[in-house]
PDB file of C-alpha atoms in Angstrom:
ATOM      1  CA  ARG A 852     -54.796-137.567  28.693  1.00 68.00           C
ATOM      2  CA  GLU A 853     -51.066-138.153  29.151  1.00 67.00           C
ATOM      3  CA  MET A 854     -50.497-135.680  26.264  1.00 76.00           C
ATOM      4  CA  THR A 855     -52.542-132.896  27.895  1.00 84.00           C
ATOM      5  CA  GLN A 856     -50.930-129.573  27.032  1.00 88.00           C
ATOM      6  CA  GLN A 857     -49.930-127.073  29.701  1.00 89.00           C
ATOM      7  CA  ILE A 858     -51.690-123.752  29.161  1.00 92.00           C
ATOM      8  CA  ILE A 859     -52.574-120.815  31.402  1.00 93.00           C
ATOM      9  CA  ILE A 860     -56.222-119.797  31.131  1.00 95.00           C
ATOM     10  CA  ILE A 861     -56.655-116.180  32.215  1.00 96.00           C
ATOM     11  CA  ASP A 862     -60.406-115.782  31.729  1.00 97.00           C
ATOM     12  CA  SER A 863     -63.568-117.661  30.807  1.00 97.00           C
ATOM     13  CA  ILE A 864     -66.805-116.083  29.671  1.00 97.00           C
ATOM     14  CA  VAL A 865     -70.168-117.849  29.391  1.00 98.00           C
ATOM     15  CA  THR A 866     -72.234-116.437  26.555  1.00 98.00           C
ATOM     16  CA  ASP A 867     -74.967-117.325  24.063  1.00 98.00           C
ATOM     17  CA  LYS A 868     -73.836-119.886  21.495  1.00 96.00           C
ATOM     18  CA  ASP A 869     -74.710-117.643  18.549  1.00 94.00           C
ATOM     19  CA  ARG A 870     -72.875-114.624  20.014  1.00 96.00           C
ATOM     20  CA  PHE A 871     -69.530-116.055  21.099  1.00 98.00           C
ATOM     21  CA  LEU A 872     -67.540-114.072  18.514  1.00 97.00           C
ATOM     22  CA  SER A 873     -68.414-110.867  20.363  1.00 96.00           C
ATOM     23  CA  GLN A 874     -65.988-111.988  23.102  1.00 97.00           C
ATOM     24  CA  TYR A 875     -63.012-112.274  20.728  1.00 98.00           C
ATOM     25  CA  ARG A 876     -60.668-109.264  20.772  1.00 96.00           C
ATOM     26  CA  LEU A 877     -58.293-109.842  17.867  1.00 96.00           C
ATOM     27  CA  SER A 878     -55.867-107.142  16.726  1.00 95.00           C
ATOM     28  CA  SER A 879     -56.202-105.842  13.166  1.00 92.00           C
ATOM     29  CA  GLU A 880     -52.857-107.491  12.325  1.00 95.00           C
ATOM     30  CA  THR A 881     -54.363-110.896  13.117  1.00 97.00           C
ATOM     31  CA  GLY A 882     -57.379-110.833  10.803  1.00 97.00           C
ATOM     32  CA  THR A 883     -61.150-110.813  11.207  1.00 97.00           C
ATOM     33  CA  LEU A 884     -63.638-113.473  12.285  1.00 98.00           C
ATOM     34  CA  THR A 885     -67.279-113.367  11.293  1.00 97.00           C
ATOM     35  CA  THR A 886     -70.032-115.643  10.036  1.00 97.00           C
ATOM     36  CA  THR A 887     -70.082-116.773   6.400  1.00 96.00           C
ATOM     37  CA  GLY A 888     -73.521-115.253   5.909  1.00 95.00           C
ATOM     38  CA  GLU A 889     -72.494-111.854   7.264  1.00 95.00           C
ATOM     39  CA  PHE A 890     -69.292-111.822   5.220  1.00 95.00           C
ATOM     40  CA  PHE A 891     -71.105-112.439   1.937  1.00 92.00           C
ATOM     41  CA  GLY A 892     -74.127-110.352   2.859  1.00 92.00           C
ATOM     42  CA  LYS A 893     -76.458-113.341   3.071  1.00 90.00           C
ATOM     43  CA  PRO A 894     -76.940-113.902   6.812  1.00 83.00           C
ATOM     44  CA  LYS A 895     -80.109-115.985   6.423  1.00 81.00           C
ATOM     45  CA  SER A 896     -79.033-118.297   3.605  1.00 84.00           C
ATOM     46  CA  LEU A 897     -75.380-119.169   4.395  1.00 88.00           C
ATOM     47  CA  SER A 898     -74.308-121.072   7.512  1.00 92.00           C
ATOM     48  CA  GLY A 899     -70.820-121.410   8.963  1.00 96.00           C
ATOM     49  CA  TYR A 900     -67.951-119.115   9.916  1.00 97.00           C
ATOM     50  CA  ALA A 901     -65.358-117.110   7.999  1.00 98.00           C
ATOM     51  CA  PHE A 902     -61.847-115.772   8.585  1.00 98.00           C
ATOM     52  CA  LEU A 903     -60.483-112.822   6.580  1.00 98.00           C
ATOM     53  CA  ASN A 904     -56.699-112.435   6.604  1.00 97.00           C
ATOM     54  CA  GLU A 905     -54.990-109.265   7.808  1.00 95.00           C
ATOM     55  CA  MET A 906     -54.425-108.043   4.210  1.00 94.00           C
ATOM     56  CA  GLY A 907     -58.130-108.346   3.459  1.00 94.00           C
ATOM     57  CA  ASN A 908     -57.470-110.234   0.235  1.00 95.00           C
ATOM     58  CA  LYS A 909     -58.052-113.871   1.209  1.00 97.00           C
ATOM     59  CA  VAL A 910     -60.978-115.428   3.046  1.00 98.00           C
ATOM     60  CA  TYR A 911     -61.440-118.921   4.461  1.00 98.00           C
ATOM     61  CA  PHE A 912     -65.001-119.950   5.172  1.00 97.00           C
ATOM     62  CA  SER A 913     -67.407-122.848   5.550  1.00 96.00           C
ATOM     63  CA  HIS A 914     -70.850-123.514   4.195  1.00 93.00           C
ATOM     64  CA  THR A 915     -73.068-126.493   3.505  1.00 91.00           C
ATOM     65  CA  ASP A 916     -72.270-128.506   0.388  1.00 87.00           C
ATOM     66  CA  GLY A 917     -74.708-130.377  -1.834  1.00 83.00           C
ATOM     67  CA  SER A 918     -74.618-133.390   0.493  1.00 84.00           C
ATOM     68  CA  GLY A 919     -75.648-131.370   3.538  1.00 87.00           C
ATOM     69  CA  PHE A 920     -72.197-131.329   5.201  1.00 90.00           C
ATOM     70  CA  GLN A 921     -70.191-128.295   6.308  1.00 93.00           C
ATOM     71  CA  ARG A 922     -67.059-127.898   4.144  1.00 95.00           C
ATOM     72  CA  LEU A 923     -64.200-125.387   4.122  1.00 96.00           C
ATOM     73  CA  TYR A 924     -63.483-123.152   1.137  1.00 97.00           C
ATOM     74  CA  THR A 925     -61.270-120.222   0.230  1.00 97.00           C
ATOM     75  CA  SER A 926     -61.527-117.260  -2.113  1.00 97.00           C
ATOM     76  CA  ASP A 927     -59.098-114.541  -3.204  1.00 96.00           C
ATOM     77  CA  LYS A 928     -59.973-110.910  -3.806  1.00 94.00           C
ATOM     78  CA  LEU A 929     -59.364-109.869  -7.397  1.00 89.00           C
ATOM     79  CA  GLY A 930     -59.613-106.104  -7.681  1.00 88.00           C
ATOM     80  CA  ASN A 931     -62.835-105.158  -5.938  1.00 88.00           C
ATOM     81  CA  ALA A 932     -64.500-108.559  -6.299  1.00 90.00           C
ATOM     82  CA  TRP A 933     -64.060-111.994  -4.777  1.00 94.00           C
ATOM     83  CA  GLY A 934     -62.977-114.800  -7.076  1.00 93.00           C
ATOM     84  CA  GLU A 935     -64.431-118.260  -7.386  1.00 93.00           C
ATOM     85  CA  SER A 936     -64.697-120.288  -4.178  1.00 94.00           C
ATOM     86  CA  THR A 937     -62.524-123.398  -4.103  1.00 94.00           C
ATOM     87  CA  PRO A 938     -62.595-126.251  -1.555  1.00 94.00           C
ATOM     88  CA  LEU A 939     -59.575-126.589   0.741  1.00 95.00           C
ATOM     89  CA  LYS A 940     -57.707-129.712  -0.330  1.00 93.00           C
ATOM     90  CA  GLY A 941     -56.705-132.332   2.237  1.00 90.00           C
ATOM     91  CA  LEU A 942     -59.304-131.511   4.883  1.00 88.00           C
ATOM     92  CA  SER A 943     -62.190-133.808   4.002  1.00 76.00           C
ATOM     93  CA  GLU A 944     -60.892-137.325   4.591  1.00 81.00           C
ATOM     94  CA  GLY A 945     -62.094-138.746   7.911  1.00 83.00           C
ATOM     95  CA  PHE A 946     -64.383-135.793   8.672  1.00 91.00           C
ATOM     96  CA  THR A 947     -68.133-135.385   8.293  1.00 89.00           C
ATOM     97  CA  ASP A 948     -68.229-131.636   8.979  1.00 93.00           C
ATOM     98  CA  THR A 949     -65.502-128.976   8.953  1.00 96.00           C
ATOM     99  CA  ASP A 950     -65.940-125.381  10.124  1.00 97.00           C
ATOM    100  CA  TYR A 951     -64.460-122.532  12.246  1.00 98.00           C
ATOM    101  CA  PRO A 952     -61.362-121.652  10.152  1.00 98.00           C
ATOM    102  CA  PHE A 953     -58.375-119.626  11.382  1.00 98.00           C
ATOM    103  CA  MET A 954     -55.102-119.027   9.520  1.00 98.00           C
ATOM    104  CA  MET A 955     -52.009-117.828  11.354  1.00 97.00           C
ATOM    105  CA  ASN A 956     -50.066-114.828  10.039  1.00 94.00           C
ATOM    106  CA  ASP A 957     -47.507-117.119   8.412  1.00 95.00           C
ATOM    107  CA  GLY A 958     -50.159-118.115   5.871  1.00 94.00           C
ATOM    108  CA  ILE A 959     -49.241-121.760   6.458  1.00 96.00           C
ATOM    109  CA  THR A 960     -50.482-122.867   9.886  1.00 97.00           C
ATOM    110  CA  PHE A 961     -54.208-123.441   9.795  1.00 98.00           C
ATOM    111  CA  TYR A 962     -56.683-124.258  12.581  1.00 98.00           C
ATOM    112  CA  PHE A 963     -60.224-125.496  12.136  1.00 97.00           C
ATOM    113  CA  SER A 964     -62.799-127.637  13.921  1.00 97.00           C
ATOM    114  CA  ALA A 965     -64.338-130.850  12.700  1.00 96.00           C
ATOM    115  CA  GLN A 966     -66.470-133.844  13.537  1.00 93.00           C
ATOM    116  CA  GLY A 967     -65.324-137.281  12.482  1.00 87.00           C
ATOM    117  CA  GLU A 968     -63.145-140.284  13.178  1.00 83.00           C
ATOM    118  CA  GLU A 969     -60.332-138.286  14.840  1.00 79.00           C
ATOM    119  CA  SER A 970     -62.620-136.376  17.212  1.00 85.00           C
ATOM    120  CA  ILE A 971     -62.747-137.093  20.945  1.00 86.00           C
ATOM    121  CA  GLY A 972     -66.394-136.084  20.855  1.00 83.00           C
ATOM    122  CA  GLY A 973     -68.494-133.688  18.783  1.00 92.00           C
ATOM    123  CA  TYR A 974     -66.454-130.904  17.212  1.00 96.00           C
ATOM    124  CA  ASP A 975     -62.725-130.972  18.013  1.00 96.00           C
ATOM    125  CA  ILE A 976     -60.006-128.458  17.142  1.00 97.00           C
ATOM    126  CA  PHE A 977     -57.396-129.549  14.585  1.00 96.00           C
ATOM    127  CA  PHE A 978     -54.361-127.934  13.038  1.00 95.00           C
ATOM    128  CA  THR A 979     -52.524-128.491   9.792  1.00 96.00           C
ATOM    129  CA  ARG A 980     -50.050-126.745   7.488  1.00 97.00           C
ATOM    130  CA  TYR A 981     -50.363-125.700   3.885  1.00 95.00           C
ATOM    131  CA  ASP A 982     -47.964-127.348   1.432  1.00 94.00           C
ATOM    132  CA  SER A 983     -47.439-124.869  -1.413  1.00 90.00           C
ATOM    133  CA  ARG A 984     -45.763-127.495  -3.596  1.00 91.00           C
ATOM    134  CA  SER A 985     -48.839-129.723  -3.701  1.00 91.00           C
ATOM    135  CA  GLY A 986     -51.389-126.951  -3.240  1.00 90.00           C
ATOM    136  CA  SER A 987     -52.941-129.002  -0.437  1.00 93.00           C
ATOM    137  CA  PHE A 988     -52.963-129.146   3.352  1.00 95.00           C
ATOM    138  CA  LEU A 989     -51.058-131.844   5.242  1.00 95.00           C
ATOM    139  CA  LYS A 990     -52.923-134.457   7.286  1.00 94.00           C
ATOM    140  CA  PRO A 991     -54.647-132.568  10.142  1.00 95.00           C
ATOM    141  CA  GLU A 992     -53.743-133.346  13.764  1.00 93.00           C
ATOM    142  CA  ASN A 993     -56.032-133.172  16.790  1.00 93.00           C
ATOM    143  CA  ILE A 994     -54.531-130.581  19.186  1.00 93.00           C
ATOM    144  CA  GLY A 995     -55.701-132.647  22.166  1.00 90.00           C
ATOM    145  CA  MET A 996     -56.683-131.708  25.694  1.00 92.00           C
ATOM    146  CA  PRO A 997     -57.464-129.372  27.397  1.00 93.00           C
ATOM    147  CA  PHE A 998     -58.647-127.691  24.172  1.00 94.00           C
ATOM    148  CA  ASN A 999     -60.726-130.699  23.161  1.00 94.00           C
ATOM    149  CA  SER A1000     -63.143-132.783  25.192  1.00 93.00           C
ATOM    150  CA  GLU A1001     -66.088-135.141  24.771  1.00 93.00           C
ATOM    151  CA  ALA A1002     -68.228-132.040  24.160  1.00 95.00           C
ATOM    152  CA  ASN A1003     -68.038-129.571  21.230  1.00 96.00           C
ATOM    153  CA  ASP A1004     -64.843-127.502  21.095  1.00 97.00           C
ATOM    154  CA  TYR A1005     -64.110-125.015  18.335  1.00 97.00           C
ATOM    155  CA  MET A1006     -62.953-121.643  16.959  1.00 98.00           C
ATOM    156  CA  TYR A1007     -59.300-121.646  18.030  1.00 98.00           C
ATOM    157  CA  ALA A1008     -57.794-118.212  17.315  1.00 98.00           C
ATOM    158  CA  ALA A1009     -54.327-116.926  18.219  1.00 97.00           C
ATOM    159  CA  ASP A1010     -53.450-113.233  18.405  1.00 97.00           C
ATOM    160  CA  GLU A1011     -49.666-113.183  18.204  1.00 95.00           C
ATOM    161  CA  GLN A1012     -49.586-109.405  18.704  1.00 94.00           C
ATOM    162  CA  SER A1013     -51.066-109.649  22.193  1.00 95.00           C
ATOM    163  CA  GLY A1014     -49.909-113.201  22.981  1.00 96.00           C
ATOM    164  CA  ILE A1015     -53.504-114.214  23.719  1.00 97.00           C
ATOM    165  CA  GLY A1016     -55.504-117.161  22.349  1.00 98.00           C
ATOM    166  CA  TYR A1017     -59.199-118.081  22.355  1.00 98.00           C
ATOM    167  CA  PHE A1018     -61.330-121.181  21.979  1.00 98.00           C
ATOM    168  CA  VAL A1019     -64.943-122.124  22.669  1.00 98.00           C
ATOM    169  CA  SER A1020     -66.529-125.137  24.358  1.00 97.00           C
ATOM    170  CA  ASP A1021     -70.008-126.211  25.381  1.00 97.00           C
ATOM    171  CA  ARG A1022     -68.660-128.613  28.021  1.00 95.00           C
ATOM    172  CA  ARG A1023     -70.695-128.391  31.237  1.00 93.00           C
ATOM    173  CA  GLN A1024     -72.890-125.656  29.757  1.00 96.00           C
ATOM    174  CA  PRO A1025     -76.694-125.512  29.523  1.00 95.00           C
ATOM    175  CA  GLU A1026     -78.413-125.720  26.143  1.00 95.00           C
ATOM    176  CA  GLY A1027     -77.724-122.661  24.004  1.00 96.00           C
ATOM    177  CA  LYS A1028     -74.724-121.520  26.057  1.00 98.00           C
ATOM    178  CA  VAL A1029     -70.956-121.879  25.511  1.00 98.00           C
ATOM    179  CA  CYS A1030     -67.847-120.826  27.373  1.00 98.00           C
ATOM    180  CA  VAL A1031     -65.135-118.745  25.674  1.00 98.00           C
ATOM    181  CA  TYR A1032     -61.730-119.584  27.168  1.00 98.00           C
ATOM    182  CA  ILE A1033     -58.956-116.986  26.930  1.00 98.00           C
ATOM    183  CA  PHE A1034     -55.392-118.213  27.437  1.00 97.00           C
ATOM    184  CA  ILE A1035     -51.766-117.159  27.142  1.00 96.00           C
ATOM    185  CA  LEU A1036     -50.170-118.486  23.968  1.00 95.00           C
ATOM    186  CA  PRO A1037     -47.376-120.894  25.003  1.00 89.00           C
ATOM    187  CA  GLU A1038     -43.970-120.471  23.355  1.00 86.00           C
ATOM    188  CA  THR A1039     -43.576-124.245  23.056  1.00 81.00           C
ATOM    189  CA  ARG A1040     -45.872-127.212  23.545  1.00 79.00           C
ATOM    190  CA  ARG A1041     -45.352-128.832  26.952  1.00 83.00           C
ATOM    191  CA  SER A1042     -47.220-131.784  28.443  1.00 82.00           C
ATOM    192  CA  TYR A1043     -47.569-132.724  32.107  1.00 79.00           C
ATOM    193  CA  ASP A1044     -44.831-135.009  33.432  1.00 81.00           C
ATOM    194  CA  PRO A1045     -46.553-138.153  34.831  1.00 81.00           C
ATOM    195  CA  SER A1046     -43.673-138.586  37.273  1.00 81.00           C
ATOM    196  CA  LYS A1047     -44.559-135.252  38.914  1.00 84.00           C
ATOM    197  CA  TYR A1048     -48.359-135.400  38.793  1.00 83.00           C
ATOM    198  CA  THR A1049     -50.863-138.054  39.779  1.00 85.00           C
ATOM    199  CA  GLU A1050     -53.276-139.533  37.268  1.00 84.00           C
ATOM    200  CA  GLN A1051     -56.135-137.636  38.915  1.00 87.00           C
ATOM    201  CA  GLN A1052     -54.249-134.318  38.686  1.00 85.00           C
ATOM    202  CA  ILE A1053     -53.620-134.812  34.972  1.00 80.00           C
ATOM    203  CA  ARG A1054     -57.278-135.781  34.528  1.00 82.00           C
ATOM    204  CA  ASP A1055     -58.265-132.509  36.205  1.00 83.00           C
ATOM    205  CA  PHE A1056     -55.882-130.521  33.997  1.00 79.00           C
ATOM    206  CA  ALA A1057     -57.375-132.220  30.923  1.00 78.00           C
TER     207      ALA A1057
END
């Protein structure tokens, strides 16, 4: 909790778990979020979520692999067709399930959510960076509180055009409901100074 990040939440919207994307208002320059099934035209047979970049020529998505786990993949558009799907390298170790992809406009900084050894509880939000020399992602880092909790937290998305970010959590929500949190994107990461705040205050912020 001592590493809890300072953010300003400007709105929170409780909605149905399967409809939370309807509350995201991303600019066209940011990219597009949808479900994997809807993106590939197979809404009933493919699970998971997909992110299409702003150029419309690269998609990141998740679906269930042969072992029954959610894994992240990518595909490039070649002409009018999508090429072969390839797994994202570097994102499987220590995780049982990975989903909810989002790539920043730099094409390097990548956010996703996962369950596994590095999670506080349930799904947690992680970020990593793509290393073009190795063709793999660097070791993912948990972005910490208040984004993550002992509940399920996922689908971090940052709209740099508007300066607004989004994430979802089912903390303190009834079955089938989640809360979409909308916050101002901070220019730099800042934690709460324990010399200025009590332990209980930092716990509340977290």
